[in-house]
PDB file of C-alpha atoms in Angstrom:
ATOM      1  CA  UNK A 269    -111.078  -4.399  71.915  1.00 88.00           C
ATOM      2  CA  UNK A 270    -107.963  -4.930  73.996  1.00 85.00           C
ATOM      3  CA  UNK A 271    -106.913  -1.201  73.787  1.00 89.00           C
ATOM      4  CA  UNK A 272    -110.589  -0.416  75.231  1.00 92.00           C
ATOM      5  CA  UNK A 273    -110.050  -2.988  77.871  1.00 91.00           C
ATOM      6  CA  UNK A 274    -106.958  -1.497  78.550  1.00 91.00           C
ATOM      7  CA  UNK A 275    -108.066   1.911  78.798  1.00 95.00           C
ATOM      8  CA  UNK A 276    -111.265   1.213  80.818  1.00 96.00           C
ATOM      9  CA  UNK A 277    -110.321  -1.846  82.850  1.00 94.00           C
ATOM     10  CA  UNK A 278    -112.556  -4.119  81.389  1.00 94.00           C
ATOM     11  CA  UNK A 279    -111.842  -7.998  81.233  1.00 96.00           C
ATOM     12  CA  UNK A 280    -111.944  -9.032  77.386  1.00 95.00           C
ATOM     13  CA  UNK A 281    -112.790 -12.401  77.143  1.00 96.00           C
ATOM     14  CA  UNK A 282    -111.331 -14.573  74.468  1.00 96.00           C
ATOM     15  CA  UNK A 283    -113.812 -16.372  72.360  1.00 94.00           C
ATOM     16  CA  UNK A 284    -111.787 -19.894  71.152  1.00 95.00           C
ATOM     17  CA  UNK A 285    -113.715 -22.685  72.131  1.00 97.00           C
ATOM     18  CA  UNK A 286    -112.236 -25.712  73.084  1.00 97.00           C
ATOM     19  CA  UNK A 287    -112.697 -27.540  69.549  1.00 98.00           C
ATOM     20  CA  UNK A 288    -110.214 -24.610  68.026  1.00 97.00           C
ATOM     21  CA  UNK A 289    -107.821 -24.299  70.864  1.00 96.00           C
ATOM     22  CA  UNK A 290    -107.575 -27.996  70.631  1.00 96.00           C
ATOM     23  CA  UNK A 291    -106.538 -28.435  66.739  1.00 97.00           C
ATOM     24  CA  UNK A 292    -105.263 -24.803  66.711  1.00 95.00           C
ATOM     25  CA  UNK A 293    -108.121 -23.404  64.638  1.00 95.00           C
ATOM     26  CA  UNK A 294    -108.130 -20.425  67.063  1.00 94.00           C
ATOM     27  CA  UNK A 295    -106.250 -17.502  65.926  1.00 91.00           C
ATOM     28  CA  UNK A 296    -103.756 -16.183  68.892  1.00 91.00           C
ATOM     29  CA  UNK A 297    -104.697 -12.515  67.762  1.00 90.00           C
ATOM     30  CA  UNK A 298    -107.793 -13.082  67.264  1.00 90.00           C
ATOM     31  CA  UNK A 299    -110.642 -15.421  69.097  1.00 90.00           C
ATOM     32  CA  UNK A 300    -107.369 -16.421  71.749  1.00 93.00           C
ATOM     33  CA  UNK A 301    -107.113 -12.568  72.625  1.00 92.00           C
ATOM     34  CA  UNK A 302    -108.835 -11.342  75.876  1.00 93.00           C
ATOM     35  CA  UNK A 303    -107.709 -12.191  79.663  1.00 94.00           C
ATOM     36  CA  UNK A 304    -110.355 -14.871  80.138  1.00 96.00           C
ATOM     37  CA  UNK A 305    -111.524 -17.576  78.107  1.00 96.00           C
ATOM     38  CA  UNK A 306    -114.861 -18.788  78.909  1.00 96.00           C
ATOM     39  CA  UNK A 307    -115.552 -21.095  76.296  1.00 97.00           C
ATOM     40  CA  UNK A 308    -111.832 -22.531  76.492  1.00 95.00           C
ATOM     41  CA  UNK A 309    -112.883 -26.135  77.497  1.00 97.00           C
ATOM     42  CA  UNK A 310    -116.430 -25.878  75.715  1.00 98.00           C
ATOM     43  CA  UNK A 311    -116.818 -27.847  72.327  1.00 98.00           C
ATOM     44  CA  UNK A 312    -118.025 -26.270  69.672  1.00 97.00           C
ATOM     45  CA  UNK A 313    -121.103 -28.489  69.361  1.00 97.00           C
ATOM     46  CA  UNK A 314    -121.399 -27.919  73.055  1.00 97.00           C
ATOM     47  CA  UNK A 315    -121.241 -24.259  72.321  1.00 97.00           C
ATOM     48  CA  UNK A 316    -124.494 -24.706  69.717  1.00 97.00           C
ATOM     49  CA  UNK A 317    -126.647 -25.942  72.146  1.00 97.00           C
ATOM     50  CA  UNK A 318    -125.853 -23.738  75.027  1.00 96.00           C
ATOM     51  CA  UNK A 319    -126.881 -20.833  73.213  1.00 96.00           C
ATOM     52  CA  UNK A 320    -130.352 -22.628  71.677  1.00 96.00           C
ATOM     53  CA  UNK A 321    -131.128 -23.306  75.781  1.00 96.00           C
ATOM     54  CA  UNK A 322    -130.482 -19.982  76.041  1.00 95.00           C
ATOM     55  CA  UNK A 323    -132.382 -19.066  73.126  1.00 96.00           C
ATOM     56  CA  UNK A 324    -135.447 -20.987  74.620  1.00 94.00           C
ATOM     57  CA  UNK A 325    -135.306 -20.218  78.357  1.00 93.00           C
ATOM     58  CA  UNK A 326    -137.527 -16.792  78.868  1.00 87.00           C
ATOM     59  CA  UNK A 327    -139.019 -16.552  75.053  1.00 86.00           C
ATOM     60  CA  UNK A 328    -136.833 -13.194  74.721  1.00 89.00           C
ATOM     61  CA  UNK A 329    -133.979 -15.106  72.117  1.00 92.00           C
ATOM     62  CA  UNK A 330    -130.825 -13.179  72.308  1.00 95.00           C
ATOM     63  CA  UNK A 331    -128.851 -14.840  69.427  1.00 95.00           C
ATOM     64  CA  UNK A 332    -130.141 -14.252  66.092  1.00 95.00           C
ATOM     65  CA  UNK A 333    -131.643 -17.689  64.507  1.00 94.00           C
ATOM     66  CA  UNK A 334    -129.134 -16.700  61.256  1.00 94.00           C
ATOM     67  CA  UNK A 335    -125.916 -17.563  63.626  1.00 93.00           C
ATOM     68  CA  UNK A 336    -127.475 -21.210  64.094  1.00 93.00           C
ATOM     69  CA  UNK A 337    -128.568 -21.917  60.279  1.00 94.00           C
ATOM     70  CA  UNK A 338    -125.284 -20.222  58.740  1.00 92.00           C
ATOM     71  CA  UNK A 339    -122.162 -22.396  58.197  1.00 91.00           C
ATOM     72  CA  UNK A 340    -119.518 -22.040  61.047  1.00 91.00           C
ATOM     73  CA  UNK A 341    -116.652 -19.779  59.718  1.00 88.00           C
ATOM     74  CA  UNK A 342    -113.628 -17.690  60.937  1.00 83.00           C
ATOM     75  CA  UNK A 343    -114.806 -15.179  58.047  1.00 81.00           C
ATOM     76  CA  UNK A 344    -110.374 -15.266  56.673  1.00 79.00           C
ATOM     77  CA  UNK A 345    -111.719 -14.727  53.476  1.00 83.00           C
ATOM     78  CA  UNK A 346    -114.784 -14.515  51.477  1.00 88.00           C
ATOM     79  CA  UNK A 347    -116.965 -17.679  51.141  1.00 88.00           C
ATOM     80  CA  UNK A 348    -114.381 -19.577  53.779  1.00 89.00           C
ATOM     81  CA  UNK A 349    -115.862 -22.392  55.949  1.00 92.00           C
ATOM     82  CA  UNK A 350    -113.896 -23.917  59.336  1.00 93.00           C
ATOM     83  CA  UNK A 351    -115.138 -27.393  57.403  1.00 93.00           C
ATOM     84  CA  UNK A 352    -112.697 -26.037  54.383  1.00 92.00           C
ATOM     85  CA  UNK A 353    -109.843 -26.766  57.126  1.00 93.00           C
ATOM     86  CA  UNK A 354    -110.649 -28.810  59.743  1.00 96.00           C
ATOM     87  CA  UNK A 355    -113.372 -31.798  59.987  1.00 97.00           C
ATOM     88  CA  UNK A 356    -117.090 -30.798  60.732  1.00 97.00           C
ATOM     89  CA  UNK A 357    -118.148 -30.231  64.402  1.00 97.00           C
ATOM     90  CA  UNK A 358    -119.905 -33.240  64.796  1.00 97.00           C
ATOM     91  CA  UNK A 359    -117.050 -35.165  63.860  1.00 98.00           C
ATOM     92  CA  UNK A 360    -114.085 -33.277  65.477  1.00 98.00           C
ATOM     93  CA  UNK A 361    -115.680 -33.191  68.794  1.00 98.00           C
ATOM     94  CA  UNK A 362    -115.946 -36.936  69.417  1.00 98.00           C
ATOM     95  CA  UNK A 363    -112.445 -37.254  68.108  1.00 98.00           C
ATOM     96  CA  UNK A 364    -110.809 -34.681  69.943  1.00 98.00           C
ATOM     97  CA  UNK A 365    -112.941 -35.860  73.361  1.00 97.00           C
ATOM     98  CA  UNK A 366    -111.167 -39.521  72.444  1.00 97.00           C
ATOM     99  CA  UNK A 367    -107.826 -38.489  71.937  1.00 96.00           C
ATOM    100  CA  UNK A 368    -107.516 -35.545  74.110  1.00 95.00           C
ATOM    101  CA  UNK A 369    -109.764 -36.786  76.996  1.00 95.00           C
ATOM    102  CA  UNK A 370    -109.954 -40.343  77.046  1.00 96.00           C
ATOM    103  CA  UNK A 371    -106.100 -40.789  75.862  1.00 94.00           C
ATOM    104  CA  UNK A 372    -107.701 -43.493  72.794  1.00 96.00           C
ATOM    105  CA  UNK A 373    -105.007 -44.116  69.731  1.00 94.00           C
ATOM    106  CA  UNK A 374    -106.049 -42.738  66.708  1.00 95.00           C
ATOM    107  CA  UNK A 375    -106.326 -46.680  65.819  1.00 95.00           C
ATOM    108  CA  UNK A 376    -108.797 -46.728  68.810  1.00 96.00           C
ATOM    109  CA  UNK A 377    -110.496 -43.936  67.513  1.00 97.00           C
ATOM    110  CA  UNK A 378    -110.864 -44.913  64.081  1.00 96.00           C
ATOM    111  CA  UNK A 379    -112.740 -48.325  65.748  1.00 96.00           C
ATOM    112  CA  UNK A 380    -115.363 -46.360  66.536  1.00 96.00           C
ATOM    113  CA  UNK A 381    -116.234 -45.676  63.257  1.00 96.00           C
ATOM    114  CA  UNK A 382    -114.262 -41.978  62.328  1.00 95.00           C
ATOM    115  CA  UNK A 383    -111.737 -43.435  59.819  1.00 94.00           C
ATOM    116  CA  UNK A 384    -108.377 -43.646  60.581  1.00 95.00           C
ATOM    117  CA  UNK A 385    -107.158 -40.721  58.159  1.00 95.00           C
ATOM    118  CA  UNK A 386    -109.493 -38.398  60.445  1.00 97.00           C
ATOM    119  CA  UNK A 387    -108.483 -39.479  63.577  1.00 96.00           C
ATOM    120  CA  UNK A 388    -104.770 -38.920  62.571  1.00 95.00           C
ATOM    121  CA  UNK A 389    -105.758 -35.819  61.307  1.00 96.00           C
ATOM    122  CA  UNK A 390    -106.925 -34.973  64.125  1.00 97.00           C
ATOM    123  CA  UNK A 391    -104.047 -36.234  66.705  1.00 95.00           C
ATOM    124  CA  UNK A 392    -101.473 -34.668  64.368  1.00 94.00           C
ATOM    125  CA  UNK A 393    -103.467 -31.072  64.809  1.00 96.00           C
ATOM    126  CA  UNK A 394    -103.650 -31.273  68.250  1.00 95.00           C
ATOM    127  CA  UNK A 395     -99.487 -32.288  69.104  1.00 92.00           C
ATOM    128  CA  UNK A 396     -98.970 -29.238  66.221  1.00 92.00           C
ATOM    129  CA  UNK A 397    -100.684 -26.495  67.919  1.00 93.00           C
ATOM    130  CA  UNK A 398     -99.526 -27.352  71.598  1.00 92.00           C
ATOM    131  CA  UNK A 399     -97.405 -23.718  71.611  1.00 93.00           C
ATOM    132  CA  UNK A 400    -100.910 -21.757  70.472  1.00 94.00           C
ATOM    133  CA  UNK A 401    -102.697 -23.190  73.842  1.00 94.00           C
ATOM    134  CA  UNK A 402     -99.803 -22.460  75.733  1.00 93.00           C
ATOM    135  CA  UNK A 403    -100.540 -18.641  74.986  1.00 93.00           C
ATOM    136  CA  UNK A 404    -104.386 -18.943  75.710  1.00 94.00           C
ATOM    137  CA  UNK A 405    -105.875 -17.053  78.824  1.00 95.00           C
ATOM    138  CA  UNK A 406    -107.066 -18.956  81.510  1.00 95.00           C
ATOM    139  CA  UNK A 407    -110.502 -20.117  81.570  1.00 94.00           C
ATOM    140  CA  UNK A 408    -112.867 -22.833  83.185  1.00 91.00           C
ATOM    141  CA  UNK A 409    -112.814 -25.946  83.189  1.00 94.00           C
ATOM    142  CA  UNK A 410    -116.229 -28.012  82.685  1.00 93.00           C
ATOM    143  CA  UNK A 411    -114.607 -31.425  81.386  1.00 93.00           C
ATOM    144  CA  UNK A 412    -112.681 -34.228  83.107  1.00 90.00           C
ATOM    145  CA  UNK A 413    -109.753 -33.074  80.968  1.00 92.00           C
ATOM    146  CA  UNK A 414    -108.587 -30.034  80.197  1.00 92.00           C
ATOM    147  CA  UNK A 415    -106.105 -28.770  77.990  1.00 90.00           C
ATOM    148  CA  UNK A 416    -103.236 -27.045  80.024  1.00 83.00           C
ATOM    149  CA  UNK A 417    -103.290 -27.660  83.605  1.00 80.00           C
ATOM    150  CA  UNK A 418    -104.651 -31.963  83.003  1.00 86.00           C
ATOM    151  CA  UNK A 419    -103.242 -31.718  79.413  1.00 84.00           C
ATOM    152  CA  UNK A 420    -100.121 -30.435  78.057  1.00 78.00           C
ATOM    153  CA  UNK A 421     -96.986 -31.909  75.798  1.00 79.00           C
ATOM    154  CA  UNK A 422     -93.709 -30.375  74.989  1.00 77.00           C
ATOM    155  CA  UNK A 423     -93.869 -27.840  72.684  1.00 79.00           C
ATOM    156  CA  UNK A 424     -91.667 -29.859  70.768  1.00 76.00           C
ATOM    157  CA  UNK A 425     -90.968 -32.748  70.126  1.00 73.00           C
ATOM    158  CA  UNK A 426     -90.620 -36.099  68.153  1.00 74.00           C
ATOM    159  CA  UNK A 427     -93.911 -38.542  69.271  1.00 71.00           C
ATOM    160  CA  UNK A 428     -96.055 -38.820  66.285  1.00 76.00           C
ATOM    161  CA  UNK A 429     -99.403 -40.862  67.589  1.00 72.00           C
ATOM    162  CA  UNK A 430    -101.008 -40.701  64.180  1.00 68.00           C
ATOM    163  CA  UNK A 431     -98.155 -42.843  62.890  1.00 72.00           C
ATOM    164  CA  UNK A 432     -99.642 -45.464  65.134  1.00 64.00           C
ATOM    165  CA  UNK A 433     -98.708 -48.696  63.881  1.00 55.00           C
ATOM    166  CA  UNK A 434    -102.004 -50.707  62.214  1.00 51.00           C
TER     167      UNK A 434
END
């Protein structure tokens, strides 16, 4: 796709939403390629229901019903689910919007009722994959915070929230 945007001038746009960019479940060759990233501060729940309104606005559904009942995967390998490597949708998106948005300890987080093994889980993913976002396209921003521009840590470094002290 890139070498036919190339050729023809054409704007590829990456698909990574922002629940993959954020716990760098988004390949950089693959759903991070393309010079705009439209989905890049979208959950992936978020996603989901954008395309059922979209599904339901003129009666003509563009997105086959199969996409919606089907498992989310990356499709690495036969019979592979995101859920086999990161925490379910509904659960990663309210943990990532506490700790990436709303700044909350994983402590905090795991207060709210997520378990404190997720929420780490989920902090250490984020602080791991800061390099992968830094190579993302630009894209819109919908949410208070944003990755990049409202969000970004050293590459590198030593702070390890999910070690948070209980």
């Amino acid at each position: 796709l890139m070498a036919l945007s190339n050729r023809r001038g054409w704007l590829l746009l990456a698909t990574g939403n922002k629940s993959e960019m954020g716990v760098g479940y988004a390949t950089l060759y693959g759903d991070m390629a393309g010079g705009f990233a439209a989905l890049k501060d979208v959950p992936k729940t978020f996603v989901y229901e954008i395309a059922r309104w979209r599904n339901g606005r003129d009666g003509t559904p563009l997105i086959p019903e199969r996409v919606f009942a089907r498992a989310p995967t990356a499709e690495l390998r036969p019979g592979q689910r995101d859920s086999d490597s990161i925490p379910s949708y509904p659960v990663l998106d309210p943990v990532l919007r506490a700790y990436a948005e709303q700044d909350m300890s994983p402590l905090e987080i795991a207060r709210r009722g997520f378990g404190l093994a997720v929420a780490r889980r989920v902090a250490r993913m984020v602080e791991r994959s800061e390099y992968k976002r830094r190579q993302a396209p630009p894209g819109v921003k919908i949410l208070p915070k944003a990755f990049g521009r409202d969000r970004r840590n050293p590459i590198t470094h030593g702070f390890e929230p999910w070690k948070d002290l209980e």
